[in-house]
Coordinates of C-alpha atoms in Angstrom, one line a residue:
M1 CA 18.9 77.1 -129.2
K2 CA 20.8 74.0 -128.0
R3 CA 24.3 74.7 -126.8
R4 CA 27.2 72.5 -127.8
T5 CA 29.2 71.0 -125.0
F6 CA 32.6 71.1 -126.5
L7 CA 35.4 69.9 -124.2
A8 CA 38.5 71.8 -125.1
S9 CA 42.0 70.4 -125.5
T10 CA 45.0 72.4 -124.5
G11 CA 45.9 75.1 -127.0
I12 CA 49.4 76.1 -128.0
G13 CA 49.1 79.8 -128.6
L14 CA 48.4 83.0 -126.8
T15 CA 47.4 86.2 -128.6
T16 CA 46.8 89.5 -126.8
A17 CA 44.8 92.2 -128.5
V18 CA 42.9 95.2 -127.4
A19 CA 39.7 96.4 -128.9
G20 CA 40.0 100.1 -129.7
C21 CA 37.5 101.5 -132.1
T22 CA 35.5 104.3 -130.6
T23 CA 33.0 106.6 -132.3
Q24 CA 31.7 110.0 -131.6
A25 CA 28.3 111.4 -132.5
G26 CA 27.4 115.1 -132.5
S27 CA 23.9 116.7 -132.3
S28 CA 24.6 119.6 -134.6
D29 CA 25.5 119.9 -138.3
S30 CA 28.5 122.1 -137.5
P31 CA 31.9 120.8 -138.8
P32 CA 33.9 119.0 -136.2
T33 CA 36.6 120.9 -134.3
D34 CA 40.3 119.9 -134.5
S35 CA 39.9 117.8 -131.4
E36 CA 37.0 115.9 -133.0
T37 CA 38.6 115.4 -136.4
P38 CA 40.3 112.0 -136.7
T39 CA 44.0 112.4 -137.6
S40 CA 45.9 110.1 -139.9
E41 CA 47.6 108.7 -136.8
D42 CA 44.2 107.9 -135.1
T43 CA 43.0 106.2 -138.3
Q44 CA 46.2 104.1 -138.5
T45 CA 45.8 103.1 -134.8
N46 CA 42.2 102.2 -135.3
T47 CA 43.0 100.1 -138.4
E48 CA 45.8 98.3 -136.5
Q49 CA 43.4 97.5 -133.6
Q50 CA 40.8 96.2 -136.0
T51 CA 43.4 94.0 -137.6
E52 CA 44.4 92.6 -134.2
R53 CA 40.9 91.4 -133.5
T54 CA 40.8 87.6 -133.9
H55 CA 38.3 86.4 -136.4
V56 CA 36.7 83.0 -135.8
A57 CA 34.8 81.6 -138.7
A58 CA 31.4 80.0 -138.4
D59 CA 31.4 76.7 -136.5
G60 CA 35.1 77.3 -135.7
T61 CA 37.0 77.3 -132.4
V62 CA 40.3 78.9 -131.5
E63 CA 42.2 77.7 -128.4
R64 CA 44.5 79.5 -126.0
T65 CA 46.7 78.4 -123.1
I66 CA 47.1 80.5 -120.0
G67 CA 49.8 79.8 -117.5
A68 CA 52.9 77.6 -117.2
E69 CA 51.0 74.3 -117.4
S70 CA 52.0 73.3 -113.9
L71 CA 48.9 71.2 -113.5
D72 CA 50.2 68.9 -116.1
E73 CA 53.5 68.4 -114.2
R74 CA 52.2 67.5 -110.7
G75 CA 49.1 66.5 -108.9
L76 CA 45.8 65.0 -109.8
R77 CA 44.0 68.1 -111.0
T78 CA 43.4 69.1 -114.6
P79 CA 43.1 72.6 -116.3
H80 CA 39.8 74.4 -116.3
H81 CA 38.6 75.8 -119.6
V82 CA 36.9 79.2 -120.0
A83 CA 35.1 79.9 -123.3
F84 CA 33.3 82.7 -125.1
G85 CA 30.7 81.3 -127.5
N86 CA 28.3 82.7 -130.1
P87 CA 25.5 80.1 -130.7
T88 CA 23.3 82.7 -132.4
A89 CA 22.7 83.3 -136.1
E90 CA 24.5 86.7 -136.1
S91 CA 28.2 87.6 -135.9
H92 CA 29.3 89.4 -132.6
Q93 CA 32.4 91.1 -131.4
G94 CA 33.6 91.0 -127.9
T95 CA 36.6 91.0 -125.5
V96 CA 37.7 88.2 -123.2
T97 CA 39.7 89.2 -120.1
V98 CA 41.1 86.8 -117.5
S99 CA 42.6 88.1 -114.3
T100 CA 44.1 86.9 -111.0
A101 CA 44.2 88.9 -107.8
D102 CA 47.6 90.3 -109.0
E103 CA 47.3 90.9 -112.7
T104 CA 45.5 90.5 -116.0
V105 CA 46.8 87.2 -117.5
F106 CA 44.9 87.2 -120.7
K107 CA 43.0 89.7 -122.9
E108 CA 41.8 89.2 -126.5
S109 CA 39.3 90.8 -128.8
V110 CA 37.4 88.5 -131.1
E111 CA 34.8 88.5 -133.8
L112 CA 32.7 85.4 -133.6
E113 CA 30.6 84.3 -136.6
P114 CA 27.6 82.0 -135.9
N115 CA 28.4 79.0 -133.7
A116 CA 32.0 80.1 -133.2
S117 CA 33.9 80.2 -130.0
I118 CA 37.3 80.9 -128.3
V119 CA 38.4 78.6 -125.5
A120 CA 41.2 79.5 -122.9
S121 CA 42.7 76.8 -120.8
L122 CA 43.7 77.8 -117.2
T123 CA 46.7 75.6 -116.6
D124 CA 47.8 76.8 -113.1
L125 CA 45.9 76.4 -109.9
D126 CA 44.6 79.9 -108.8
T127 CA 41.5 82.0 -108.4
Y128 CA 40.6 83.7 -111.7
T129 CA 38.0 86.3 -112.8
A130 CA 36.9 85.9 -116.4
R131 CA 35.0 88.7 -118.0
V132 CA 33.4 89.0 -121.4
S133 CA 32.3 92.3 -122.8
V134 CA 30.2 92.8 -126.0
P135 CA 29.9 96.6 -126.5
E136 CA 27.5 96.4 -129.4
L137 CA 25.0 94.7 -127.1
D138 CA 26.0 96.8 -124.1
A139 CA 26.4 93.5 -122.3
T140 CA 29.0 92.2 -119.8
E141 CA 29.2 88.9 -118.0
Q142 CA 31.8 88.0 -115.3
I143 CA 32.5 84.7 -113.6
T144 CA 34.9 83.5 -110.9
V145 CA 36.9 80.2 -111.2
E146 CA 37.9 78.9 -107.7
P147 CA 40.7 76.4 -107.1
S148 CA 38.1 73.8 -106.1
Q149 CA 36.8 73.9 -109.7
F150 CA 40.0 72.3 -110.9
T151 CA 39.3 68.6 -110.4
C152 CA 40.4 65.3 -112.2
N153 CA 37.4 65.9 -114.5
V154 CA 37.3 68.0 -117.7
T155 CA 35.6 71.2 -116.6
K156 CA 34.5 74.2 -118.6
T157 CA 32.6 77.4 -118.0
T158 CA 31.2 79.1 -121.1
I159 CA 29.9 82.6 -121.5
S160 CA 27.6 82.8 -124.5
V161 CA 25.6 85.4 -126.5
Q162 CA 21.9 84.8 -126.2
D163 CA 19.3 85.4 -128.9
D164 CA 17.8 88.2 -126.9
G165 CA 21.1 90.1 -126.9
T166 CA 22.2 89.2 -123.4
L167 CA 25.1 87.2 -122.1
D168 CA 24.8 84.0 -120.0
S169 CA 27.2 81.6 -118.4
L170 CA 27.1 77.8 -118.0
G171 CA 29.4 75.3 -116.4
I172 CA 29.8 71.7 -117.5
S173 CA 32.0 68.8 -116.3
T174 CA 32.6 65.2 -116.9
R175 CA 31.5 62.9 -114.0
M176 CA 34.5 60.8 -113.3
A177 CA 35.1 60.0 -109.6
C178 CA 38.2 61.9 -108.4
Q179 CA 39.8 59.6 -105.8
G180 CA 42.4 61.5 -103.8
V181 CA 41.2 64.9 -104.9
V182 CA 39.7 66.8 -102.0
S183 CA 38.6 70.5 -101.7
D184 CA 37.5 71.8 -98.3
H185 CA 37.0 75.0 -96.3
V186 CA 38.3 74.9 -92.8
A187 CA 36.5 77.4 -90.5
A188 CA 38.3 79.4 -87.8
R189 CA 39.4 77.1 -84.9
E190 CA 38.0 74.1 -86.7
S191 CA 39.8 71.1 -88.4
A192 CA 39.5 68.9 -91.4
S193 CA 41.0 65.4 -91.7
E194 CA 41.7 62.6 -94.2
T195 CA 43.2 59.1 -93.9
L196 CA 45.2 57.6 -96.7
G197 CA 45.2 53.8 -96.5
D198 CA 43.6 51.6 -93.9
D199 CA 41.3 53.3 -91.5
P200 CA 41.5 52.2 -88.7
I201 CA 45.0 50.7 -88.9
P202 CA 44.8 46.9 -88.4
A203 CA 45.7 45.9 -84.8
D204 CA 48.8 43.9 -83.9
T205 CA 50.7 44.8 -87.0
G206 CA 53.5 46.5 -85.1
K207 CA 53.2 49.5 -87.5
G208 CA 52.3 53.0 -86.7
S209 CA 51.1 55.8 -88.8
H210 CA 52.4 59.2 -89.9
T211 CA 50.4 62.4 -89.6
L212 CA 50.8 65.6 -91.7
M213 CA 49.5 68.5 -89.7
L214 CA 49.0 71.9 -91.3
R215 CA 48.2 74.8 -88.9
N216 CA 47.3 78.4 -89.6
P217 CA 48.0 80.3 -86.4
S218 CA 48.0 83.6 -88.3
E219 CA 45.2 86.2 -88.5
E220 CA 44.7 85.7 -92.3
T221 CA 42.8 83.1 -94.3
W222 CA 45.0 81.2 -96.8
T223 CA 44.4 78.8 -99.7
T224 CA 46.7 75.8 -99.4
R225 CA 47.5 72.8 -101.5
I226 CA 48.7 69.5 -100.0
L227 CA 50.3 66.9 -102.3
V228 CA 51.2 63.4 -101.2
E229 CA 53.4 61.6 -103.7
K230 CA 54.9 58.1 -103.8
D231 CA 57.4 57.0 -106.5
S232 CA 56.9 60.4 -108.2
T233 CA 53.2 59.8 -108.5
A234 CA 50.5 61.8 -106.7
H235 CA 48.2 59.8 -104.4
F236 CA 46.5 62.8 -102.8
D237 CA 45.8 66.4 -104.0
G238 CA 44.0 68.5 -101.4
V239 CA 43.1 72.1 -101.6
Y240 CA 42.1 73.7 -98.3
T241 CA 41.0 77.2 -97.6
V242 CA 42.1 77.6 -94.0
E243 CA 40.8 80.4 -91.7
P244 CA 42.8 81.6 -88.6
E245 CA 43.5 78.8 -86.1
G246 CA 42.3 76.2 -88.6
T247 CA 44.0 72.8 -88.9
V248 CA 44.3 70.2 -91.6
L249 CA 45.3 66.6 -90.6
I250 CA 46.3 64.0 -93.2
T251 CA 47.1 60.5 -91.8
L252 CA 49.2 58.1 -93.7
S253 CA 48.5 54.5 -92.5
E254 CA 50.5 52.5 -94.9
S255 CA 54.3 52.3 -94.5
D256 CA 56.2 53.6 -97.5
T257 CA 58.4 56.4 -98.7
Y258 CA 56.4 59.6 -99.4
S259 CA 57.0 63.1 -100.5
L260 CA 54.8 65.6 -98.6
S261 CA 54.4 69.0 -100.2
V262 CA 52.5 71.9 -98.7
G263 CA 52.0 75.2 -100.6
V264 CA 50.2 78.5 -100.1
L265 CA 48.6 79.7 -103.4
E266 CA 48.5 83.4 -102.5
T267 CA 52.3 83.6 -101.9
E268 CA 53.5 80.7 -104.1
T269 CA 55.4 79.4 -101.1
T270 CA 56.0 75.6 -100.9
V271 CA 57.8 73.3 -98.4
T272 CA 58.5 69.6 -98.9
E273 CA 59.3 66.9 -96.4
Q274 CA 60.3 63.3 -97.0
V275 CA 58.9 60.4 -95.0
T276 CA 60.4 56.9 -95.1
P277 CA 59.3 53.5 -93.7
E278 CA 61.3 54.1 -90.5
N279 CA 58.7 56.8 -89.6
F280 CA 56.1 54.1 -89.4
D281 CA 58.0 51.6 -87.2
C282 CA 56.0 51.7 -84.0
N283 CA 57.0 55.4 -83.5
R284 CA 54.9 58.5 -83.0
S285 CA 55.7 60.4 -86.1
S286 CA 54.4 63.6 -87.7
T287 CA 55.2 66.3 -90.1
R288 CA 54.1 69.7 -88.9
A289 CA 53.7 72.8 -91.1
E290 CA 52.6 76.3 -90.1
I291 CA 51.7 79.4 -92.0
D292 CA 52.7 82.8 -90.6
D293 CA 51.0 86.2 -91.1
T294 CA 52.9 86.8 -94.4
G295 CA 51.8 83.5 -95.9
E296 CA 55.2 81.9 -95.5
L297 CA 55.6 78.3 -94.5
T298 CA 57.8 76.4 -92.1
A299 CA 57.8 72.6 -91.7
S300 CA 59.6 69.8 -89.8
T301 CA 59.2 66.1 -89.3
V302 CA 59.5 64.7 -85.8
S303 CA 59.5 61.0 -84.7
T304 CA 60.1 59.4 -81.4
L305 CA 62.7 56.6 -81.2
M306 CA 60.9 53.8 -79.5
A307 CA 61.9 50.2 -79.7
C308 CA 59.2 47.9 -80.9
D309 CA 58.7 44.2 -80.0
L310 CA 55.4 42.6 -80.8
E311 CA 55.8 39.6 -78.5
T312 CA 56.8 41.8 -75.6
N313 CA 54.0 44.2 -76.2
S314 CA 51.5 41.4 -76.5
T315 CA 52.7 39.9 -73.2
S316 CA 52.7 43.2 -71.3
E317 CA 49.1 43.9 -72.5
S318 CA 47.7 40.5 -71.4
P319 CA 45.8 40.5 -68.1

């Protein structure tokens, strides 16, 4: 059966429900003991849990938003969508769970009629584990959504019920080029670099460059995000997984006023430094950030104070 490639828009609601109906089967005809006999309280609980299950009609879609929608506020990346779909001709019940390393951020039980789906939008940059369980089919499928999967494109991962009673996952994305969006893994004692603007810088301009250096001298591997903003607009959005003694270098070759923000996703620590045109005036200038063993950041901007005279420099360099 051909799958629909529905690209979800951001939802507005979040419903949390827990599937709770359990059954017991005995092998004898003897009457159940007191412990096996459902009480009125058990019956009421099961009825409430059944009521809490979200029902999605045939060909319908419900949408959920997970997180604080921080990706809509800053940067060049967009939310990633996780869906549970039922493209079969039968109705199916299942539970969708989305977790980070620290907590379960979403859980909902649903009943999907044919060609129905539920779509959850992940609106904060993080590493997520999405799990779909369909007890009636004894089927479970689990996927991981990495920070690098959040790009400028509309991206979606769908876990679907198959006609043979299994679950399968499929990722789709639009194909727009994401200028300024970089995701990279920096191995131990290695480095990664990017230049924003002219590369190399035109000679005899009398202008220098400014370098943002992020170092990880700790013994841990950290996931970092670097934002370069100008006039409150993001021009660079880099996500780097940096192993011990790894380094990231971002060179700014065009003189302007910038806001340089460095964050560690695991600890939600962020530092920001401002760079002005004075940092480009024939000086050696850099912003240096370091991550310690606890995932905390320190940063500082340092520039030499060197007088610049193009004519003098040109004369002194002549043979």
